Coordinates of C-alpha atoms and ligand atoms in Angstrom, one line a residue:
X1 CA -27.0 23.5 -13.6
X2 CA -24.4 21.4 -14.5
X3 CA -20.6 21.6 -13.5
X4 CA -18.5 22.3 -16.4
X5 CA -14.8 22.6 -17.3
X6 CA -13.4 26.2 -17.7
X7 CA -10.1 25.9 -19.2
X8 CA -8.2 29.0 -19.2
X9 CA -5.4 29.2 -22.2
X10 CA -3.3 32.4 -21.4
X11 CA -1.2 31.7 -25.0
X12 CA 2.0 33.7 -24.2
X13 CA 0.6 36.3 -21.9
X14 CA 1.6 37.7 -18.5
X15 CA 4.3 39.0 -15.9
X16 CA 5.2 37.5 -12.8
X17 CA 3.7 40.4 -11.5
X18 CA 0.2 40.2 -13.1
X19 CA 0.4 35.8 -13.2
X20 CA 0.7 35.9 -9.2
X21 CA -2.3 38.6 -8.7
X22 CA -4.0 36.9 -10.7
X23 CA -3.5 33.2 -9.1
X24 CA -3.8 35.0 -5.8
X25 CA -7.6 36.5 -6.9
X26 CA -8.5 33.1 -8.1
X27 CA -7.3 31.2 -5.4
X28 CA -9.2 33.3 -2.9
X29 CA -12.4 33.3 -4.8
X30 CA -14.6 30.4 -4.4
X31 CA -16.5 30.6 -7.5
X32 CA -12.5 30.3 -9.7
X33 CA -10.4 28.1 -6.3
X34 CA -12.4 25.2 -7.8
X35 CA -11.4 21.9 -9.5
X36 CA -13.7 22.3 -12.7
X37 CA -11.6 25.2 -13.3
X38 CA -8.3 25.0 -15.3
X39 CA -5.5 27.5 -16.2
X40 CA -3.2 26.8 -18.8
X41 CA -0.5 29.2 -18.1
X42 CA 2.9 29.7 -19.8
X43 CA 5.7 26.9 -18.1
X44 CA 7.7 29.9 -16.9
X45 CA 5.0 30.8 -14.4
X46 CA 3.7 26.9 -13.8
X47 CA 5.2 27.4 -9.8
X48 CA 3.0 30.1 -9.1
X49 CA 0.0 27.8 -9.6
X50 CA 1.7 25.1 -8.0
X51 CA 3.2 26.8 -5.0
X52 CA -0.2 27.6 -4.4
X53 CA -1.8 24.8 -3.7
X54 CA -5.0 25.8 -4.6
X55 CA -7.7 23.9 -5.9
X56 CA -8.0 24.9 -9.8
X57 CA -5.9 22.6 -11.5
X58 CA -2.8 23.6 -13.8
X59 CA -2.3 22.6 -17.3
X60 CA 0.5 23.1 -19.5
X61 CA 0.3 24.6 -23.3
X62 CA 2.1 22.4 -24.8
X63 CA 4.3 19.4 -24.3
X64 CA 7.9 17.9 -25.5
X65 CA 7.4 15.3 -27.8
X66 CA 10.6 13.6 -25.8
X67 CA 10.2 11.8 -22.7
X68 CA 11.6 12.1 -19.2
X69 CA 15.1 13.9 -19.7
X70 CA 17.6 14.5 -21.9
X71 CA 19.8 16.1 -24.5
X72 CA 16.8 18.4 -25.6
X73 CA 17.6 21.6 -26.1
X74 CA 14.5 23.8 -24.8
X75 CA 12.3 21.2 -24.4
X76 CA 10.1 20.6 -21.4
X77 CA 8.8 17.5 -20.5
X78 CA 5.6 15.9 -19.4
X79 CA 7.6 14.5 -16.3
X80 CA 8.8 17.8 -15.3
X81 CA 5.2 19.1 -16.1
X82 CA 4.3 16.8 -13.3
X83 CA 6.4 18.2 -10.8
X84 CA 4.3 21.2 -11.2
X85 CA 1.2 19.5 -10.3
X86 CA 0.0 19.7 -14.0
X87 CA -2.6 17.7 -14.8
X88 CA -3.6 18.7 -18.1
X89 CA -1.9 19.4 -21.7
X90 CA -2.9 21.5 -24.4
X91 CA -1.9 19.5 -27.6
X92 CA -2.8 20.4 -31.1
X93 CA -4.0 24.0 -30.5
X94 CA -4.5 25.7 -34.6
X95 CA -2.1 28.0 -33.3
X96 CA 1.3 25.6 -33.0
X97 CA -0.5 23.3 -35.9
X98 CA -0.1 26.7 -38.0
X99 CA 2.9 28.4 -36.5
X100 CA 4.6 26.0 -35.8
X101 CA 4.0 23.6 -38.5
X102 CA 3.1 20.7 -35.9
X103 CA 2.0 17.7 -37.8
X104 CA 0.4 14.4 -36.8
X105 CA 3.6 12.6 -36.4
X106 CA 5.0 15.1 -33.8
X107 CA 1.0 15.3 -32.1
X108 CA 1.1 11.7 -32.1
X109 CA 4.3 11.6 -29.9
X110 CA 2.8 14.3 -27.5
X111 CA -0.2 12.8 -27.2
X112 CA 1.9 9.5 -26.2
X113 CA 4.3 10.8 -24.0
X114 CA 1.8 12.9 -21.9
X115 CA -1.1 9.8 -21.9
X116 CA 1.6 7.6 -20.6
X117 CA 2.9 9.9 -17.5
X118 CA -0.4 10.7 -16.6
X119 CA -0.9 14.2 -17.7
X120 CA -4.6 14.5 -19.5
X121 CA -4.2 15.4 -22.9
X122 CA -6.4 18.1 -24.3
X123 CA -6.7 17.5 -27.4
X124 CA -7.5 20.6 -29.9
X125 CA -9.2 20.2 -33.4
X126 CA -10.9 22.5 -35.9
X127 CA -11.4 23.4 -39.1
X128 CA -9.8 26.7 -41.3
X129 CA -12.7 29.2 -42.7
X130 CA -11.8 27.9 -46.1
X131 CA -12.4 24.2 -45.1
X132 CA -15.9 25.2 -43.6
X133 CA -16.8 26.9 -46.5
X134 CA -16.4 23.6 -49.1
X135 CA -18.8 21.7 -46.5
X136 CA -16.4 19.3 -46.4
X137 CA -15.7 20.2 -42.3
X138 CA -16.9 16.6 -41.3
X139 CA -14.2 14.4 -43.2
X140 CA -11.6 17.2 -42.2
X141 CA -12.3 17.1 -38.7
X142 CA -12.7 13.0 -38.4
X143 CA -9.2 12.5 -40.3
X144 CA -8.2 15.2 -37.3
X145 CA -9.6 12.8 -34.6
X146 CA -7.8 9.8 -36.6
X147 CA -4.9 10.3 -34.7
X148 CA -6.6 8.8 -31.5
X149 CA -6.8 5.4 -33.1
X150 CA -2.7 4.8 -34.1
X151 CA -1.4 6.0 -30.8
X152 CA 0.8 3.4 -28.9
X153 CA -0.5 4.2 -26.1
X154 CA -3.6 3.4 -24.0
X155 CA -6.3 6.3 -23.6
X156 CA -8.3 5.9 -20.6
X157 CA -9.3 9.7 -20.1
X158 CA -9.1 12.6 -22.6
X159 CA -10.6 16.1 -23.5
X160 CA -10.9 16.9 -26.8
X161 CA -11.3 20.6 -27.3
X162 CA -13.2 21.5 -30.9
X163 CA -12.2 25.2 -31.6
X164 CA -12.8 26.5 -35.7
X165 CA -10.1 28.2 -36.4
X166 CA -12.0 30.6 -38.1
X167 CA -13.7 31.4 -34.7
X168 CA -10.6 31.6 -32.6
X169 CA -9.8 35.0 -31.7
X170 CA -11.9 36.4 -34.2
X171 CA -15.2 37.7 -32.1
X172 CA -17.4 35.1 -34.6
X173 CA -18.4 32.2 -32.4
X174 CA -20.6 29.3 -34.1
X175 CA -24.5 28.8 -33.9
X176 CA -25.6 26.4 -31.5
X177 CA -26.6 23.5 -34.2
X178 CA -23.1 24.6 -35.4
X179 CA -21.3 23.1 -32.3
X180 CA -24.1 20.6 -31.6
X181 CA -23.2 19.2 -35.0
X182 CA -19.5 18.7 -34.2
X183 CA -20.2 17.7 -31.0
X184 CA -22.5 14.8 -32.3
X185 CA -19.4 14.1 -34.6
X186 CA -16.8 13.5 -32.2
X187 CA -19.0 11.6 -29.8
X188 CA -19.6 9.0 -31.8
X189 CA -16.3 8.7 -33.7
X190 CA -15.4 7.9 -29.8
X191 CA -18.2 5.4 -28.9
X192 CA -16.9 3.7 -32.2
X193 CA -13.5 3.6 -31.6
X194 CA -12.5 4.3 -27.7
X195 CA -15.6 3.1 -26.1
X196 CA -13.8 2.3 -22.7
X197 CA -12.1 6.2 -22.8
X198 CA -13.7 8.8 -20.4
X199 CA -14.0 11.5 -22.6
X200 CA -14.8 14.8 -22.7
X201 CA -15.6 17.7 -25.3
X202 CA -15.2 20.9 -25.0
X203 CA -16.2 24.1 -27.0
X204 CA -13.3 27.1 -28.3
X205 CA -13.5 29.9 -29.8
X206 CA -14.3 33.5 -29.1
X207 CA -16.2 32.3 -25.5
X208 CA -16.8 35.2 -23.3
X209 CA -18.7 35.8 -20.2
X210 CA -21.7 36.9 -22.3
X211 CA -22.0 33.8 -24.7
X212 CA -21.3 31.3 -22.4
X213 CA -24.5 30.5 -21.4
X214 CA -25.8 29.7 -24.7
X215 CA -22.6 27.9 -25.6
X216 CA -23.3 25.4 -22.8
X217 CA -26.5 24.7 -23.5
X218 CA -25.4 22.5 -26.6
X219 CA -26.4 18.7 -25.6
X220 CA -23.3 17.2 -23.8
X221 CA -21.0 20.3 -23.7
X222 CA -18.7 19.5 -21.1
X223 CA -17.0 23.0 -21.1
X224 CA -15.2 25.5 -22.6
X225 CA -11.7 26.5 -23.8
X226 CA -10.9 30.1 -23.4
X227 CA -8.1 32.4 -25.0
X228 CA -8.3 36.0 -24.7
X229 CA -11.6 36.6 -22.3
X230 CA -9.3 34.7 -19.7
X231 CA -6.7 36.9 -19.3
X232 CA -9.3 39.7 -18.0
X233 CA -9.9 38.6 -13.9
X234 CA -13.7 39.8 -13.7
X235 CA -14.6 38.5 -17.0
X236 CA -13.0 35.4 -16.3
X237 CA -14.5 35.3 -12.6
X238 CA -18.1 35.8 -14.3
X239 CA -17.0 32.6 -16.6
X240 CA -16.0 30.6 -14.1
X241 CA -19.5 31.2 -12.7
X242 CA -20.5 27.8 -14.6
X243 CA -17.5 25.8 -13.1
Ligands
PGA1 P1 -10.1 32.8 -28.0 O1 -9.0 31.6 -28.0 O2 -11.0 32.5 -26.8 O3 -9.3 34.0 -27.8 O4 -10.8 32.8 -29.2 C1 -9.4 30.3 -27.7 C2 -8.2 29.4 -27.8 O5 -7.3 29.6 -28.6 O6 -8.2 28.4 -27.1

């Protein structure tokens, strides 16, 4: 079997009290304490992770589109991301496009700021249930990946997570040929246009420890992304099982 990447995304969950069991379960468990697998937990609780100095990795949920520091009210940059030890940033996850209102400008700036101090983006795309339904989910989700080709910056490694909205945090998880399809997609929309970029893809999207298995076994899945079936320890533990 393979290694994969199990990315955890804890969205705004947790308590310091149930942030450093947890750390302290996973750090002590061989199958989580490993490098393939990856929490994403809210900044507040970042020096719990880091304090640790275990061997999952960190990643933040989000990034300031400013860099360094400055006269930016609430915002948290990928410099002092990196004094955390975080190696990864979600950026472009449905739920800040939506919420939020994040737009391609402000991903663009994110995705720039983090690429150029190190921090590997994770890059989310995915389609609405209405945009599935017109078929026209291809175009959609290339103009998505567009971004990646008017960035002023240089990407030499990046994960781009593909998570339907319509199958995040809904329980309906796609078929196979589903993500194969989309996986197909973005692989060569990358061969075409970053050919010298490590890149990897991930799947997201309802992934719990009893559809893993199958999800994985779509042709060059590197991993998964996972929202709520990461905030339960054992589940999460049997997950991690593929890292
Ligand atoms: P979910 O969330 O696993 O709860 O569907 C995935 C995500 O939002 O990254």
């Amino acid at each position: 079997m393979t290694k994969k990447l199990i990315v955890a995304n804890w969205k705004m969950n947790g308590t310091s009290e149930k942030v450093e069991n947890d750390l302290n379960v996973y750090g002590a468990n061989q199958i989580t304490n490993s490098p393939n697998v990856v929490l994403a937990l809210p900044n507040l609780y970042l020096h719990h992770a880091s304090n640790l100095n275990a061997n999952f990795k960190i990643a933040s949920q989000d990034v300031s589109q400013f860099l360094g520091y400055g006269a930016y009210t609430g915002e948290i940059s990928s410099r002092m991301l990196l004094d955390f030890k975080v190696k990864y940033a979600i950026i472009g996850h449905s739920e800040r496009r939506q919420n939020l209102d994040e737009s391609d400008i402000l991903l663009a700036k994110k995705l720039e700021n983090t690429l150029n101090s190190g921090i590997i983006p994770i890059f989310c795309i995915g389609e609405e249930q209405s945009v599935r339904d017109s078929g026209k989910y291809m175009e959609f989700l290339l103009a998505q990946l567009g971004l990646l080709t008017r960035l002023n910056a240089g990407i030499e490694e990046l994960i781009i997570a593909y998570e339907p909205v319509w199958a995040v945090g809904t329980g309906k998880v796609p078929t196979g040929e589903q993500i194969a399809e989309i996986v197909e997609l973005i692989n060569s929309f990358v061969q075409k246009t970053l050919p010298r970029a490590k890149i990897l893809v991930l799947y997201g999207g309802s992934v719990t420890a009893k559809n893993i298995a199958e999800i994985l076994q779509v042709a060059d899945i590197a991993g998964v992304l996972v929202g709520g079936a990461s905030l339960r320890v054992d589940e999460f533990t049997a997950i991690c099982a593929h890292a």
